[in-house]
Coordinates of N, CA, C and O in Angstrom, one line a residue:
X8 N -13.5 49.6 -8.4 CA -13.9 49.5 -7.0 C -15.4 49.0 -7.0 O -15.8 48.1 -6.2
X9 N -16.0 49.4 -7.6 CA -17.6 49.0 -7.9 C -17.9 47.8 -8.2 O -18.8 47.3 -7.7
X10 N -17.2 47.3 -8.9 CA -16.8 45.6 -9.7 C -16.8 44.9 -8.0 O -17.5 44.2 -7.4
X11 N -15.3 45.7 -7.3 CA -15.2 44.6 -6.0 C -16.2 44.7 -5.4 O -16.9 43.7 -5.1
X12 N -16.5 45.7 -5.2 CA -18.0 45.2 -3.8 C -18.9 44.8 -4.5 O -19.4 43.9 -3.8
X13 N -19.5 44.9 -5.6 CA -20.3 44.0 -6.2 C -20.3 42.5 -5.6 O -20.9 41.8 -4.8
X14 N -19.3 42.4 -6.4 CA -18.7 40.7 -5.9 C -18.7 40.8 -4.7 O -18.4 39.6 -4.5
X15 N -18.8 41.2 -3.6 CA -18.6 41.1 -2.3 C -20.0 41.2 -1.6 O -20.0 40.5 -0.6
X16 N -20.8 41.7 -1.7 CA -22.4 41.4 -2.0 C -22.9 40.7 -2.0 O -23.8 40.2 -1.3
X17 N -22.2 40.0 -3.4 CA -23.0 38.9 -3.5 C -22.8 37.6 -3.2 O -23.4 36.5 -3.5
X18 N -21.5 37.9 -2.3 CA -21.4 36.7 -1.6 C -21.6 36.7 0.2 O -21.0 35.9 0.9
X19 N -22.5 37.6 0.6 CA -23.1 38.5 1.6 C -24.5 37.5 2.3 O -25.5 37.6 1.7
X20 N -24.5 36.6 3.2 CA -25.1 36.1 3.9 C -25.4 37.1 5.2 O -24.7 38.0 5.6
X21 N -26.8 36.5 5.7 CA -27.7 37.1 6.5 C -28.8 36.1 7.6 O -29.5 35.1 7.3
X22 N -28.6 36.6 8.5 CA -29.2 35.6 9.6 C -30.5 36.9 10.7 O -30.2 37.9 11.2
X23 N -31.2 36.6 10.8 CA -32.1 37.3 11.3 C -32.7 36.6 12.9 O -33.5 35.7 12.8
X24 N -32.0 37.0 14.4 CA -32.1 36.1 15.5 C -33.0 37.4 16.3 O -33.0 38.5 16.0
X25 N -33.6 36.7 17.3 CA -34.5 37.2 18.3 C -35.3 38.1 17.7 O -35.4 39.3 17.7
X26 N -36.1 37.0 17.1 CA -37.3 37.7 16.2 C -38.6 38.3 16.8 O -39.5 37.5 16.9
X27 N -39.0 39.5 17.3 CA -40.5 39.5 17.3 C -41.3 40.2 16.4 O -40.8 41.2 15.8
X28 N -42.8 39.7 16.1 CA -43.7 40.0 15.4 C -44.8 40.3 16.1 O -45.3 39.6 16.8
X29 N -45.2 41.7 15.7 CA -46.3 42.0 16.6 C -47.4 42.4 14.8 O -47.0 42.8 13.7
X30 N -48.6 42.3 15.1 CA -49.5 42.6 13.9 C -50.3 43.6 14.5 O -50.5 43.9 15.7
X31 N -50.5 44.0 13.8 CA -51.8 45.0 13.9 C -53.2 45.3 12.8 O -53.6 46.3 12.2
X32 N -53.7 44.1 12.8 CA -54.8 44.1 11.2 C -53.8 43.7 10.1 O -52.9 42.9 10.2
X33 N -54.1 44.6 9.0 CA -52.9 44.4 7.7 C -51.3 44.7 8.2 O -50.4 44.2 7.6
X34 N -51.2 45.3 8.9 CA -49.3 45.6 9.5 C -48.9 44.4 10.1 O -49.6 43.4 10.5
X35 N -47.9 44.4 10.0 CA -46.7 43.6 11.0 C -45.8 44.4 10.8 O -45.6 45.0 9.8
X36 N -45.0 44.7 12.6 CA -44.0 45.3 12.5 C -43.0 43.9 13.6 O -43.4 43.0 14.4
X37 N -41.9 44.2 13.0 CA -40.7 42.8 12.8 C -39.4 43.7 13.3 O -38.9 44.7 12.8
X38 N -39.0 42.9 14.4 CA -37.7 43.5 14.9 C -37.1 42.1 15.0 O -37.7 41.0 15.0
X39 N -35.8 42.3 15.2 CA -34.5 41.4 15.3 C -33.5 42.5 15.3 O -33.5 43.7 15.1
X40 N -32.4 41.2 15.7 CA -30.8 41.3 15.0 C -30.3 40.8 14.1 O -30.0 39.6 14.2
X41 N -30.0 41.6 13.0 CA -29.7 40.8 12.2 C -27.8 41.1 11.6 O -27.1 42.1 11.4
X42 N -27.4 39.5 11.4 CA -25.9 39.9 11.3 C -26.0 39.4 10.2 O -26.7 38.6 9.7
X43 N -24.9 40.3 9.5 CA -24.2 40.1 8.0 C -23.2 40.5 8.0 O -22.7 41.6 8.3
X44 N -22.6 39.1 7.2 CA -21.4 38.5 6.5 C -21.0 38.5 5.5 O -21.7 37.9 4.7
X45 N -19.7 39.1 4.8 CA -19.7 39.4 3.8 C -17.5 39.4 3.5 O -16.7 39.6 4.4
X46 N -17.2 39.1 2.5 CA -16.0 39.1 2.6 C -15.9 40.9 2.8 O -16.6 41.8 2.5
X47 N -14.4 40.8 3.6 CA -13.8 42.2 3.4 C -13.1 42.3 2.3 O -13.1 41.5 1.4
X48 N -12.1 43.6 2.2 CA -11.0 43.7 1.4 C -10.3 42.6 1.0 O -10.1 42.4 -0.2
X49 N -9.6 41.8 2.2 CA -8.7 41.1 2.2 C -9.8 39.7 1.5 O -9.2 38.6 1.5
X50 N -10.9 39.6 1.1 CA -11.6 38.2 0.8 C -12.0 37.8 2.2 O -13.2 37.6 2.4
X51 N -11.3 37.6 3.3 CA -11.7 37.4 4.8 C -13.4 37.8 5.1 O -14.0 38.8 4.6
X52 N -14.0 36.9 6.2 CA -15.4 37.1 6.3 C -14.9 38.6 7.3 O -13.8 38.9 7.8
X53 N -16.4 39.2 7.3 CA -16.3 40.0 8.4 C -18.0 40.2 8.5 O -18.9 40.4 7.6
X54 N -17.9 40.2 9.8 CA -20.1 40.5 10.2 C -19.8 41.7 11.2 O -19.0 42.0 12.0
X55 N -21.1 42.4 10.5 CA -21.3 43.3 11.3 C -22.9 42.9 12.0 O -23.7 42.3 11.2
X56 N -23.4 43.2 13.2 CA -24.7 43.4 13.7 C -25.2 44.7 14.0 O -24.6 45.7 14.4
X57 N -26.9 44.5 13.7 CA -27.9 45.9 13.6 C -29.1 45.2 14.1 O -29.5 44.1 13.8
X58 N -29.7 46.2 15.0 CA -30.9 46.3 15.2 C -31.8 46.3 13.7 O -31.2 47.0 12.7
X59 N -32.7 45.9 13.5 CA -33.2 45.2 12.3 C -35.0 46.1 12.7 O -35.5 46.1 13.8
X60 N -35.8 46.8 11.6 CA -37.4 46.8 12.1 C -37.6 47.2 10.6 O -37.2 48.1 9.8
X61 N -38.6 45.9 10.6 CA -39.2 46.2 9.1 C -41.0 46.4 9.3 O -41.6 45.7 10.0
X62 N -41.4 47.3 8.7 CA -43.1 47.2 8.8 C -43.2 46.4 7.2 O -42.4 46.5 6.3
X63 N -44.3 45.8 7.3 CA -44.8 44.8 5.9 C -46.7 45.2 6.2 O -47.3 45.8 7.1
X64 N -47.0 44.6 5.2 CA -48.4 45.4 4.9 C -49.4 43.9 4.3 O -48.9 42.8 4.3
X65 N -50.0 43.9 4.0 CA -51.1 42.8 3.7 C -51.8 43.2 2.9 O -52.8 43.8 3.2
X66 N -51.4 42.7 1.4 CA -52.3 43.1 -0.1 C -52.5 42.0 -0.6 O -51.7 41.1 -0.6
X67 N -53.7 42.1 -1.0 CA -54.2 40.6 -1.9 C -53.6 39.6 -1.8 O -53.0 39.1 -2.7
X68 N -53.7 39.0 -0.3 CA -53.2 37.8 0.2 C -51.9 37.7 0.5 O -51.7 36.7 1.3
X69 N -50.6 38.3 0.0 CA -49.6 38.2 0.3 C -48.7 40.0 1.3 O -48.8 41.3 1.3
X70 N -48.1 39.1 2.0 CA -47.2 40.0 2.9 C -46.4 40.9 2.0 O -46.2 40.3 0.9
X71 N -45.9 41.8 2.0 CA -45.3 42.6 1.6 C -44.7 44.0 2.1 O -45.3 45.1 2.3
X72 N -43.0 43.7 2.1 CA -42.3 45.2 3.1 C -42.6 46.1 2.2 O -42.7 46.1 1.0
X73 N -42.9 47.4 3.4 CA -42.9 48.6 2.3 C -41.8 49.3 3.1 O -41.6 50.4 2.7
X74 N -41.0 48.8 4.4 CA -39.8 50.1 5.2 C -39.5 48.8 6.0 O -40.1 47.7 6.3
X75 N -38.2 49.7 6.0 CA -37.1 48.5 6.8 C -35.8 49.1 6.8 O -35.1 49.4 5.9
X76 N -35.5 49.4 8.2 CA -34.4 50.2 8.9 C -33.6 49.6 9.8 O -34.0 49.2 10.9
X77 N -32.1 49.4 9.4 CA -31.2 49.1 10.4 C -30.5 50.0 11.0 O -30.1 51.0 10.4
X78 N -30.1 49.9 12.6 CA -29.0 50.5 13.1 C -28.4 50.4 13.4 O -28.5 50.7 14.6
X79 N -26.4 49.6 12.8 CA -25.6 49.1 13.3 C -25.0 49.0 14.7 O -24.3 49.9 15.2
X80 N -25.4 47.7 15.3 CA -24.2 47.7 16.9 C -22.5 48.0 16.7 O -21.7 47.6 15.9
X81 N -22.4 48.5 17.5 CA -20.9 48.5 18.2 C -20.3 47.3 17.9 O -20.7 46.2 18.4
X82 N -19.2 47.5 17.0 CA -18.5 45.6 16.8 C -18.0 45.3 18.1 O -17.4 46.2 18.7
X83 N -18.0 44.4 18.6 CA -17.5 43.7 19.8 C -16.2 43.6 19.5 O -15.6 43.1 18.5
X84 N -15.6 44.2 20.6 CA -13.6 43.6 20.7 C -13.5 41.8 21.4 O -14.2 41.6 22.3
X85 N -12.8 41.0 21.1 CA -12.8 39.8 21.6 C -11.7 40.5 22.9 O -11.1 41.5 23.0
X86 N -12.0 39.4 23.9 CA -11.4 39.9 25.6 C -9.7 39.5 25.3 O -9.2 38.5 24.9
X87 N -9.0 41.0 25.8 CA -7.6 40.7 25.8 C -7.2 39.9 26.9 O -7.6 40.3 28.0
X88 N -6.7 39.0 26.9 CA -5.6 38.1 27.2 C -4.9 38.7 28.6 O -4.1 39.6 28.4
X89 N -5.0 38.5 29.7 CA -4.3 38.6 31.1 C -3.0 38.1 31.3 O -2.5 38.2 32.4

């Protein structure tokens, strides 16, 4: 079982939309939505979406995360049919 989701990881794409960045001196705190894609069981894609907030920090010239917290949305049902 460990083998499969391995492999399923790592074939795990990530999109990060409605980005904002607010700074504060060395901080930036960073929200979005971010969806990820990833095969399921069956090899089939499946995405799930989360509220996304990472803080990153500012050391000897480069950005760097130190926390970063998702919390999955409600998967959307597609609209049944009338």
């Amino acid at each position: 079982r460990s083998e499969s989701l391995r492999k399923r990881m790592g074939s795990m794409t990530r999109s990060l939309d409605q980005v904002t960045i607010r700074t504060y001196g060395l901080v930036a705190i960073v929200n979005g939505i971010q969806t990820q894609t990833a095969p399921d069981d069956t090899g089939g894609p499946r995405s799930r979406r989360s509220l996304y907030t990472g803080v990153w920090v500012e050391r000897d010239g480069h950005w760097r995360i130190v926390n970063a917290q998702w919390t999955y949305l409600p998967e959307q049902k597609p609209p049944s049919g009338n």
